[in-house]
């Protein structure tokens, strides 16, 4: 988790922070200066007051206490130059700046919550809006009395330093994110929204059946037309916002790098543009597409990577991790390749590049839902949904591969997979290696009761953690969720254990984590259903599958995105 998040940040940052010297020496000099002046004007209009050598604070405080920052330059998708002043917050003495007991933790919306909101069953005429609060951190509450900060920037055009007193947080400052959250979250609650407990960035208005999800300064809004328009208008009154973006038939919205598009009958979530940019970054735009994202084990003895190759590997791994948030078909490849992040080999680099070659040939695949109909998963045909219950809106699968990954770094741990579908579309999925080794390479396959059964039950238990969390978030969004959860699996031992039809004495090694699955059963929260392996969609998250099997599951999870139906 932490390694992959760092990889993604690294991947994004390598595509930003343009060189000021080159920009100012090019024919785009006027555009770069325009962006610089626009940013300085915005900062001084909101939180900065310039301190010159004629000011009494110049020598006494400003020069001594100012924390340096940088003015970054970037180009928007529209082609417009954008400058942003960013404080080097890591150089700030936090205890002196914000006090010894200040909590810097801030919440960011879970992508799971975003998928649930967009892919809800029987979406019908509900509208999706995106509202971006302009320079949100600068609109956070000002510092409380007694807190005064200073910052300084070296001007890209003159090379001279300019000093400023701050009245509120700025980008790059450690406290900026939580100060912004403490500004907008209470305001939303004042507007009648209830804040989620399992995702603190989910806000639900029970009277209006209206959802607002905060991803820092981006507000995803889902509800009836008049209610969605109401909160957009209120946001405009309270904050300086960009124009509202409307998801309407024939439009595509860029949200967090994902493409959310709508036709008269379907909603799609894809990531084509991001994949194309990744292919260019990795010099794979002319490569031959692959049939699957991973086809064989990674050879740890294939040779170490040099510095440049390791940088490429980590960048690719981070980008693949972000893509896996909307493309479940690469989730297992990302999990397996990610186990090599500490000491990547030539084979690991080749494998992550193969994943992008696969994505090159499948860029138009997207998560898709019908707006007024639901999908019959057994045939993938569209059928009427007027009288369906929540139990028919949702499908849940789990799978475990016991010690199938023989690569040295895996230590014979099992791979667990889980997926939940709403309205025929995946909203939750996970491919994770177990934290417990159930076999040892010197022993080989142990007795089923000691190893494979334990791994299967352990995997089922982990799946319940994910699904219960999903149920809590859906409930906080005002959505129906089935109880009991019917967890489909092809693991007979796990099913028997949950159903209490196995001799307990033969499974004494099962720990409390597995024991609690029976508690869920006894409370009518969970029940299991045995299915044939070829029907288990979670297989795609636990092992390297043959091409035909893999592509068959992908066809049930994703569809080709079209601009017209």
Coordinates of C-alpha atoms in Angstrom, one line a residue:
X1 CA 0.0 0.0 0.0
X2 CA 2.5 2.7 1.1
X3 CA 5.1 1.6 -1.5
X4 CA 2.5 1.7 -4.3
X5 CA 1.1 5.1 -3.2
X6 CA 4.7 6.5 -3.2
X7 CA 5.2 5.0 -6.7
X8 CA 2.1 6.8 -8.0
X9 CA 3.1 10.1 -6.5
X10 CA 6.5 9.7 -8.1
X11 CA 4.9 8.8 -11.4
X12 CA 2.7 11.9 -11.4
X13 CA 5.4 14.3 -10.3
X14 CA 7.8 13.2 -13.0
X15 CA 5.3 14.6 -15.6
X16 CA 5.0 18.0 -13.9
X17 CA 7.2 20.9 -12.7
X18 CA 8.4 22.3 -16.0
X19 CA 11.7 24.1 -16.4
X20 CA 11.1 27.9 -16.0
X21 CA 14.4 28.7 -17.7
X22 CA 13.4 26.9 -20.9
X23 CA 9.9 28.3 -20.8
X24 CA 11.0 31.8 -20.4
X25 CA 13.6 31.4 -23.2
X26 CA 10.9 30.1 -25.6
X27 CA 8.2 31.8 -27.6
X28 CA 5.9 30.9 -24.7
X29 CA 7.6 33.5 -22.5
X30 CA 4.5 35.8 -22.4
X31 CA 2.2 32.9 -21.4
X32 CA 4.6 31.8 -18.6
X33 CA 4.9 35.4 -17.2
X34 CA 1.1 35.7 -17.4
X35 CA 0.7 32.6 -15.3
X36 CA 3.3 33.8 -12.8
X37 CA 1.6 37.1 -12.3
X38 CA -1.8 35.5 -12.0
X39 CA -0.6 33.2 -9.2
X40 CA 1.1 36.0 -7.3
X41 CA -2.0 38.2 -7.6
X42 CA -4.2 35.3 -6.3
X43 CA -1.9 34.6 -3.4
X44 CA -1.7 38.3 -2.3
X45 CA -5.5 38.6 -2.7
X46 CA -6.1 35.8 -0.3
X47 CA -3.4 35.0 2.2
X48 CA 0.0 36.7 1.5
X49 CA 1.1 40.2 2.4
X50 CA 4.5 41.2 0.9
X51 CA 7.2 42.3 3.4
X52 CA 9.8 44.6 1.8
X53 CA 13.1 45.9 3.3
X54 CA 11.1 49.1 4.2
X55 CA 8.8 47.1 6.5
X56 CA 9.5 46.9 10.2
X57 CA 9.1 43.1 10.2
X58 CA 11.8 42.7 7.4
X59 CA 14.8 42.2 9.7
X60 CA 13.1 41.2 12.9
X61 CA 11.0 38.3 11.7
X62 CA 10.4 37.9 8.0
X63 CA 13.9 37.1 6.9
X64 CA 14.6 34.9 9.9
X65 CA 11.3 32.9 10.0
X66 CA 10.4 32.7 6.3
X67 CA 10.1 29.1 5.0
X68 CA 11.2 29.0 1.4
X69 CA 8.9 27.8 -1.4
X70 CA 8.9 27.3 -5.1
X71 CA 6.7 28.5 -7.9
X72 CA 6.0 25.5 -10.1
X73 CA 5.0 25.7 -13.7
X74 CA 2.7 23.3 -15.5
X75 CA 0.5 23.1 -18.6
X76 CA -3.1 22.3 -18.3
X77 CA -4.9 19.8 -20.6
X78 CA -6.3 22.9 -22.3
X79 CA -2.8 24.1 -23.2
X80 CA -2.9 27.0 -20.8
X81 CA 0.2 27.6 -18.6
X82 CA -0.4 27.5 -14.9
X83 CA 1.9 28.6 -12.0
X84 CA 1.5 27.5 -8.4
X85 CA 3.3 28.8 -5.3
X86 CA 4.2 25.8 -3.1
X87 CA 5.8 26.2 0.3
X88 CA 8.5 23.7 1.2
X89 CA 6.6 22.5 4.2
X90 CA 9.1 19.9 5.2
X91 CA 11.5 22.7 6.2
X92 CA 9.0 24.2 8.6
X93 CA 9.3 23.6 12.4
X94 CA 5.8 22.2 12.9
X95 CA 5.7 22.4 16.6
X96 CA 6.6 26.1 16.5
X97 CA 4.4 26.8 13.5
X98 CA 1.2 25.0 14.5
X99 CA 1.5 24.0 18.2
X100 CA 2.7 20.8 19.8
X101 CA -0.7 19.1 19.7
X102 CA -1.8 19.9 16.2
X103 CA -3.1 16.9 14.2
X104 CA -2.1 17.0 10.6
X105 CA -4.2 14.0 9.5
X106 CA -6.7 14.7 6.8
X107 CA -9.1 12.5 4.9
X108 CA -9.2 11.8 1.2
X109 CA -12.2 10.1 -0.4
X110 CA -11.9 6.4 -1.1
X111 CA -12.1 5.5 -4.8
X112 CA -14.4 2.7 -3.6
X113 CA -16.9 5.4 -2.5
X114 CA -16.7 7.2 -5.9
X115 CA -17.3 3.9 -7.8
X116 CA -20.3 3.1 -5.6
X117 CA -21.9 6.5 -6.2
X118 CA -21.4 6.4 -10.0
X119 CA -22.2 2.8 -10.6
X120 CA -25.3 2.5 -8.3
X121 CA -28.2 0.3 -9.4
X122 CA -31.1 1.8 -11.3
X123 CA -29.4 5.2 -11.7
X124 CA -32.2 6.4 -13.9
X125 CA -32.5 10.2 -14.1
X126 CA -30.0 10.9 -11.3
X127 CA -27.5 13.6 -12.3
X128 CA -23.7 13.7 -11.8
X129 CA -22.0 17.0 -11.3
X130 CA -18.4 17.9 -10.6
X131 CA -17.6 21.1 -8.7
X132 CA -14.0 22.2 -8.3
X133 CA -13.3 24.7 -5.6
X134 CA -10.7 27.0 -7.0
X135 CA -7.4 27.1 -5.0
X136 CA -9.2 25.5 -2.1
X137 CA -6.4 25.7 0.4
X138 CA -6.3 29.4 0.1
X139 CA -10.0 29.6 1.0
X140 CA -9.5 27.6 4.2
X141 CA -10.2 29.3 7.5
X142 CA -7.4 31.8 8.4
X143 CA -4.9 30.9 11.2
X144 CA -6.3 31.4 14.7
X145 CA -5.0 34.3 16.8
X146 CA -1.4 33.9 17.8
X147 CA -0.2 32.0 14.7
X148 CA 1.8 34.0 12.2
X149 CA 3.9 32.5 9.4
X150 CA 6.2 33.7 6.8
X151 CA 7.3 32.4 3.4
X152 CA 9.5 33.5 0.5
X153 CA 9.8 32.7 -3.2
X154 CA 12.6 33.3 -5.7
X155 CA 11.1 34.9 -8.7
X156 CA 11.6 32.8 -11.9
X157 CA 12.0 35.8 -14.1
X158 CA 14.3 38.0 -12.0
X159 CA 16.0 35.6 -9.7
X160 CA 15.2 37.9 -6.7
X161 CA 13.7 36.7 -3.4
X162 CA 10.3 38.1 -2.3
X163 CA 9.1 37.7 1.3
X164 CA 5.5 37.4 2.6
X165 CA 3.5 37.1 5.8
X166 CA 0.9 34.4 5.7
X167 CA -2.6 34.8 7.2
X168 CA -3.7 31.3 6.2
X169 CA -2.4 28.0 4.8
X170 CA -0.7 27.6 1.4
X171 CA -0.1 24.6 -0.8
X172 CA 2.8 22.5 0.4
X173 CA 2.3 23.4 4.0
X174 CA 1.8 20.4 6.3
X175 CA -1.4 21.8 7.9
X176 CA -3.1 23.0 4.7
X177 CA -5.1 19.9 3.9
X178 CA -6.6 19.5 7.3
X179 CA -7.3 23.2 7.6
X180 CA -9.3 23.0 4.3
X181 CA -11.1 19.9 5.5
X182 CA -12.0 21.7 8.7
X183 CA -13.5 24.5 6.6
X184 CA -15.7 22.7 4.1
X185 CA -16.8 19.6 6.1
X186 CA -18.6 21.6 8.9
X187 CA -20.1 23.8 6.2
X188 CA -21.6 20.8 4.4
X189 CA -23.0 19.6 7.7
X190 CA -24.6 23.0 8.3
X191 CA -26.3 22.5 4.9
X192 CA -28.0 19.4 6.2
X193 CA -25.6 16.7 5.1
X194 CA -24.6 13.7 7.3
X195 CA -20.9 12.9 7.3
X196 CA -19.9 9.3 6.8
X197 CA -18.1 7.5 9.6
X198 CA -16.5 4.9 7.3
X199 CA -15.5 7.4 4.7
X200 CA -15.2 10.8 6.2
X201 CA -15.3 12.4 2.8
X202 CA -18.8 11.1 2.0
X203 CA -21.7 13.4 2.8
X204 CA -25.3 12.3 2.4
X205 CA -28.4 14.5 2.6
X206 CA -31.2 12.2 3.7
X207 CA -34.0 14.5 2.9
X208 CA -32.8 15.2 -0.6
X209 CA -31.2 11.7 -1.2
X210 CA -28.1 13.7 -2.4
X211 CA -24.5 12.6 -2.2
X212 CA -21.4 14.8 -2.1
X213 CA -18.0 13.2 -2.1
X214 CA -14.9 15.3 -1.4
X215 CA -11.6 14.5 -3.1
X216 CA -9.6 17.4 -1.7
X217 CA -11.0 20.3 -3.7
X218 CA -13.1 18.3 -6.2
X219 CA -16.7 17.7 -5.2
X220 CA -18.5 14.7 -6.9
X221 CA -22.2 15.3 -6.6
X222 CA -24.9 12.7 -7.3
X223 CA -28.7 13.3 -7.0
X224 CA -31.9 14.5 -8.6
X225 CA -31.4 17.5 -11.0
X226 CA -32.9 20.2 -8.7
X227 CA -30.9 18.9 -5.7
X228 CA -27.6 18.6 -7.5
X229 CA -28.1 22.1 -8.9
X230 CA -29.0 23.4 -5.4
X231 CA -25.7 22.3 -3.8
X232 CA -23.7 23.6 -6.8
X233 CA -25.3 27.0 -6.3
X234 CA -24.6 27.0 -2.6
X235 CA -21.0 26.1 -3.2
X236 CA -20.7 29.0 -5.6
X237 CA -22.1 31.3 -2.9
X238 CA -19.7 30.1 -0.2
X239 CA -16.5 29.5 -2.2
X240 CA -14.8 30.7 -5.3
X241 CA -15.5 27.7 -7.6
X242 CA -14.9 26.9 -11.2
X243 CA -17.9 26.4 -13.5
X244 CA -19.9 23.3 -12.7
X245 CA -19.2 20.3 -15.0
X246 CA -22.3 18.3 -16.0
X247 CA -22.3 14.7 -17.0
X248 CA -24.8 14.5 -19.8
X249 CA -25.3 12.2 -22.8
X250 CA -22.5 12.6 -25.3
X251 CA -20.1 14.2 -22.7
X252 CA -17.0 12.9 -21.0
X253 CA -15.8 14.3 -17.7
X254 CA -12.1 14.0 -16.6
X255 CA -12.3 13.1 -12.9
X256 CA -9.1 12.2 -11.1
X257 CA -7.6 11.0 -14.4
X258 CA -10.6 8.8 -15.1
X259 CA -13.0 9.4 -17.9
X260 CA -16.6 9.3 -16.9
X261 CA -18.9 9.3 -19.9
X262 CA -22.6 9.0 -20.5
X263 CA -24.8 7.9 -23.4
X264 CA -28.6 7.7 -23.6
X265 CA -28.5 4.2 -22.1
X266 CA -25.1 3.6 -20.3
X267 CA -22.6 5.1 -18.0
X268 CA -18.9 4.3 -18.5
X269 CA -15.8 4.7 -16.4
X270 CA -12.5 4.4 -18.4
X271 CA -8.9 5.5 -18.3
X272 CA -7.8 5.6 -21.9
X273 CA -6.1 9.0 -21.9
X274 CA -4.0 8.2 -18.8
X275 CA -2.9 4.9 -20.4
X276 CA -1.9 6.7 -23.5
X277 CA 0.2 9.1 -21.5
X278 CA 1.8 6.2 -19.6
X279 CA 2.7 4.5 -22.8
X280 CA 4.5 7.6 -24.1
X281 CA 6.3 8.0 -20.8
X282 CA 7.5 4.4 -21.0
X283 CA 8.3 4.6 -24.7
X284 CA 5.8 1.9 -25.5
X285 CA 3.4 3.7 -27.7
X286 CA 4.6 1.6 -30.7
X287 CA 4.9 -1.7 -28.9
X288 CA 3.0 -4.8 -29.8
X289 CA -0.1 -5.4 -27.6
X290 CA -0.1 -8.4 -25.3
X291 CA -3.0 -10.8 -24.8
X292 CA -2.8 -10.8 -20.9
X293 CA -1.1 -8.5 -18.4
X294 CA 1.1 -11.3 -16.9
X295 CA 1.9 -14.7 -18.5
X296 CA 4.6 -16.3 -16.4
X297 CA 6.5 -16.1 -13.1
X298 CA 9.0 -13.4 -12.5
X299 CA 12.6 -14.6 -12.5
X300 CA 14.4 -13.1 -9.5
X301 CA 17.7 -14.4 -10.9
X302 CA 17.4 -12.5 -14.2
X303 CA 19.8 -9.7 -13.1
X304 CA 19.5 -6.5 -11.2
X305 CA 18.4 -3.1 -12.6
X306 CA 20.6 -0.1 -12.9
X307 CA 19.5 3.2 -11.4
X308 CA 17.6 4.4 -14.6
X309 CA 15.9 1.0 -15.0
X310 CA 14.8 0.9 -11.4
X311 CA 13.4 4.4 -11.7
X312 CA 11.5 3.3 -14.8
X313 CA 10.2 0.2 -13.0
X314 CA 8.9 2.2 -10.0
X315 CA 7.3 4.8 -12.2
X316 CA 5.6 2.1 -14.2
X317 CA 4.5 0.2 -11.1
X318 CA 3.0 3.4 -9.6
X319 CA 1.1 4.2 -12.8
X320 CA -0.1 0.6 -13.1
X321 CA -1.4 0.8 -9.5
X322 CA -3.4 3.9 -10.3
X323 CA -4.9 2.3 -13.4
X324 CA -5.9 -0.8 -11.3
X325 CA -8.3 1.5 -9.5
X326 CA -10.6 1.4 -12.6
X327 CA -9.3 -1.6 -14.4
X328 CA -9.7 -4.7 -12.2
X329 CA -8.1 -6.9 -15.0
X330 CA -4.6 -5.6 -14.0
X331 CA -5.1 -5.8 -10.3
X332 CA -3.5 -9.2 -9.9
X333 CA -0.5 -8.3 -12.1
X334 CA 0.0 -5.1 -10.0
X335 CA -0.1 -7.1 -6.8
X336 CA 2.3 -9.7 -8.0
X337 CA 4.8 -7.3 -9.6
X338 CA 4.6 -5.0 -6.6
X339 CA 6.1 -7.8 -4.4
X340 CA 9.4 -7.0 -6.3
X341 CA 9.4 -3.3 -5.6
X342 CA 12.3 -3.5 -3.1
X343 CA 14.7 -5.4 -5.3
X344 CA 13.3 -5.5 -8.9
X345 CA 14.9 -7.7 -11.4
X346 CA 15.2 -7.5 -15.2
X347 CA 12.3 -10.0 -15.4
X348 CA 10.1 -7.8 -13.1
X349 CA 10.8 -4.8 -15.4
X350 CA 9.9 -6.9 -18.4
X351 CA 6.7 -8.0 -16.7
X352 CA 5.5 -4.5 -15.8
X353 CA 6.1 -3.4 -19.4
X354 CA 4.1 -6.4 -20.6
X355 CA 1.2 -5.1 -18.4
X356 CA 1.3 -1.8 -20.3
X357 CA 1.5 -3.7 -23.7
X358 CA -1.7 -5.4 -22.6
X359 CA -3.3 -2.1 -21.7
X360 CA -2.3 -0.7 -25.1
X361 CA -4.5 -3.2 -26.8
X362 CA -7.4 -2.7 -24.4
X363 CA -7.5 1.0 -23.8
X364 CA -11.2 1.3 -24.6
X365 CA -12.3 -1.2 -22.0
X366 CA -14.4 0.5 -19.3
X367 CA -16.6 -0.3 -16.4
X368 CA -20.2 0.0 -17.7
X369 CA -23.7 0.1 -16.3
X370 CA -27.1 0.4 -17.9
X371 CA -29.0 3.5 -16.6
X372 CA -32.4 1.8 -16.2
X373 CA -31.7 -1.9 -16.4
X374 CA -29.5 -4.4 -14.6
X375 CA -27.2 -7.1 -15.9
X376 CA -27.8 -10.9 -15.6
X377 CA -24.3 -12.0 -14.6
X378 CA -24.9 -15.6 -15.7
X379 CA -25.5 -14.7 -19.3
X380 CA -24.3 -11.0 -19.3
X381 CA -27.7 -10.1 -20.9
X382 CA -29.6 -7.0 -20.0
X383 CA -32.9 -7.5 -18.4
X384 CA -35.7 -5.7 -16.6
X385 CA -34.9 -4.3 -13.1
X386 CA -38.2 -2.7 -12.1
X387 CA -39.0 -5.2 -9.3
X388 CA -35.5 -6.4 -8.3
X389 CA -34.4 -6.3 -4.7
X390 CA -31.1 -5.3 -3.4
X391 CA -30.0 -8.9 -3.3
X392 CA -30.3 -9.0 -7.1
X393 CA -28.5 -5.7 -7.5
X394 CA -25.3 -7.1 -5.9
X395 CA -23.0 -10.1 -6.5
X396 CA -20.0 -11.1 -4.3
X397 CA -17.2 -13.6 -5.0
X398 CA -14.0 -14.6 -3.3
X399 CA -11.1 -17.0 -4.2
X400 CA -7.8 -18.1 -2.7
X401 CA -4.8 -19.6 -4.5
X402 CA -2.9 -21.7 -2.0
X403 CA 0.9 -21.2 -2.3
X404 CA 0.7 -21.1 -6.1
X405 CA 3.3 -18.3 -6.3
X406 CA 6.7 -20.1 -6.0
X407 CA 8.8 -16.9 -6.4
X408 CA 11.3 -16.6 -3.6
X409 CA 10.1 -13.2 -2.2
X410 CA 6.6 -14.6 -1.8
X411 CA 7.6 -17.2 0.8
X412 CA 4.8 -19.5 -0.3
X413 CA 2.1 -17.1 0.8
X414 CA -1.4 -17.5 -0.7
X415 CA -3.1 -14.9 -2.9
X416 CA -6.6 -13.7 -1.9
X417 CA -9.1 -12.2 -4.2
X418 CA -12.5 -10.6 -3.7
X419 CA -14.9 -8.8 -6.0
X420 CA -18.3 -7.1 -5.5
X421 CA -20.5 -6.1 -8.4
X422 CA -23.4 -3.7 -8.4
X423 CA -25.8 -3.6 -11.3
X424 CA -23.4 -6.0 -13.1
X425 CA -20.4 -3.7 -12.8
X426 CA -17.4 -4.1 -10.4
X427 CA -17.3 -1.6 -7.6
X428 CA -14.9 -3.3 -5.2
X429 CA -12.1 -5.7 -5.9
X430 CA -8.8 -6.6 -4.3
X431 CA -5.9 -8.9 -5.0
X432 CA -3.7 -9.3 -2.0
X433 CA -1.1 -11.7 -0.8
X434 CA -1.8 -13.2 2.5
X435 CA 0.2 -12.1 5.5
X436 CA 0.5 -15.7 6.6
X437 CA 2.6 -18.5 5.0
X438 CA 0.7 -21.7 4.9
X439 CA 3.4 -23.8 3.3
X440 CA 7.2 -24.0 3.1
X441 CA 9.3 -24.7 0.0
X442 CA 11.2 -27.3 2.0
X443 CA 8.0 -29.1 2.8
X444 CA 6.0 -28.6 -0.4
X445 CA 2.2 -29.2 -0.3
X446 CA 1.2 -29.8 3.3
X447 CA -1.9 -31.8 4.4
X448 CA -5.1 -30.1 3.1
X449 CA -6.4 -29.5 6.7
X450 CA -3.1 -27.8 7.6
X451 CA -2.5 -25.6 4.5
X452 CA -5.0 -25.3 1.7
X453 CA -8.1 -25.4 3.9
X454 CA -6.6 -22.9 6.2
X455 CA -5.6 -20.6 3.3
X456 CA -9.1 -20.9 1.9
X457 CA -10.8 -20.0 5.2
X458 CA -8.4 -17.2 5.8
X459 CA -9.1 -15.8 2.3
X460 CA -12.9 -16.0 2.9
X461 CA -12.4 -14.1 6.2
X462 CA -10.4 -11.4 4.5
X463 CA -13.2 -11.1 1.9
X464 CA -15.8 -10.5 4.6
X465 CA -13.7 -7.6 5.9
X466 CA -13.8 -5.9 2.5
X467 CA -17.5 -6.6 2.0
X468 CA -18.7 -5.4 5.4
X469 CA -16.8 -2.2 4.8
X470 CA -18.5 -1.9 1.4
X471 CA -21.9 -2.4 3.1
X472 CA -21.2 0.4 5.7
X473 CA -20.3 2.9 3.0
X474 CA -23.3 2.0 0.8
X475 CA -25.5 2.4 3.9
X476 CA -24.1 5.8 4.6
X477 CA -24.9 6.8 1.0
X478 CA -28.6 5.8 1.5
X479 CA -28.3 2.8 -0.8
X480 CA -29.9 -0.6 -0.3
X481 CA -27.5 -3.4 0.5
X482 CA -28.4 -7.1 0.8
X483 CA -28.4 -9.0 4.1
X484 CA -27.2 -11.6 4.4
X485 CA -24.3 -11.1 2.0
X486 CA -24.2 -14.2 -0.3
X487 CA -20.5 -14.9 -0.8
X488 CA -19.9 -17.1 -3.8
X489 CA -16.8 -19.3 -3.7
X490 CA -15.4 -22.5 -5.3
X491 CA -13.5 -23.5 -2.1
X492 CA -15.3 -26.4 -0.5
X493 CA -13.3 -26.3 2.7
X494 CA -14.0 -22.6 3.3
X495 CA -17.7 -23.1 2.5
X496 CA -18.0 -26.1 4.9
X497 CA -16.2 -24.2 7.7
X498 CA -18.6 -21.3 7.4
X499 CA -21.6 -23.6 7.2
X500 CA -20.3 -25.4 10.3
X501 CA -20.4 -28.8 8.5
X502 CA -16.8 -29.7 9.0
X503 CA -15.2 -31.4 12.0
X504 CA -13.8 -28.5 14.1
X505 CA -11.1 -30.7 15.7
X506 CA -9.4 -31.0 12.3
X507 CA -9.0 -27.3 12.0
X508 CA -7.6 -26.3 15.4
X509 CA -5.0 -24.1 13.7
X510 CA -7.7 -21.7 12.5
X511 CA -7.3 -18.5 14.4
X512 CA -9.7 -15.8 15.6
X513 CA -9.7 -14.1 12.2
X514 CA -11.4 -17.2 10.6
X515 CA -13.6 -17.9 13.7
X516 CA -15.4 -14.6 13.3
X517 CA -16.8 -15.7 9.9
X518 CA -19.0 -18.0 11.8
X519 CA -20.2 -15.1 14.0
X520 CA -21.3 -13.3 10.8
X521 CA -23.2 -16.5 9.8
X522 CA -24.9 -16.8 13.2
X523 CA -26.0 -13.1 13.0
X524 CA -27.4 -13.7 9.5
X525 CA -25.0 -11.2 8.0
X526 CA -23.2 -13.7 5.8
X527 CA -23.9 -17.0 4.0
X528 CA -21.9 -18.8 1.4
X529 CA -22.7 -20.4 -1.9
X530 CA -20.6 -22.9 -3.7
X531 CA -20.1 -22.4 -7.4
X532 CA -18.1 -24.1 -10.1
X533 CA -14.6 -22.6 -10.6
X534 CA -15.3 -21.4 -14.2
X535 CA -18.1 -19.2 -12.8
X536 CA -15.9 -17.6 -10.0
X537 CA -15.0 -14.1 -11.2
X538 CA -12.5 -13.7 -8.3
X539 CA -10.2 -16.2 -10.1
X540 CA -8.8 -13.3 -12.0
X541 CA -7.3 -11.9 -8.8
X542 CA -5.4 -15.0 -7.5
X543 CA -3.4 -16.6 -10.3
X544 CA -2.0 -16.4 -13.7
X545 CA -4.8 -17.6 -15.9
X546 CA -4.7 -19.1 -19.5
X547 CA -5.5 -16.5 -22.1
X548 CA -9.0 -17.8 -22.9
X549 CA -10.0 -18.0 -19.3
X550 CA -8.7 -14.6 -18.5
X551 CA -10.3 -12.9 -21.4
X552 CA -13.6 -14.6 -20.6
X553 CA -13.7 -13.1 -17.1
X554 CA -12.6 -9.7 -18.4
X555 CA -15.6 -9.8 -20.9
X556 CA -17.9 -10.2 -17.9
X557 CA -16.4 -7.3 -16.0
X558 CA -15.6 -4.7 -18.6
X559 CA -17.1 -3.5 -21.9
X560 CA -15.8 -1.5 -24.9
X561 CA -16.6 2.1 -24.3
X562 CA -18.5 3.8 -27.2
X563 CA -19.4 7.4 -27.7
X564 CA -22.8 6.2 -28.9
X565 CA -25.0 3.2 -28.1

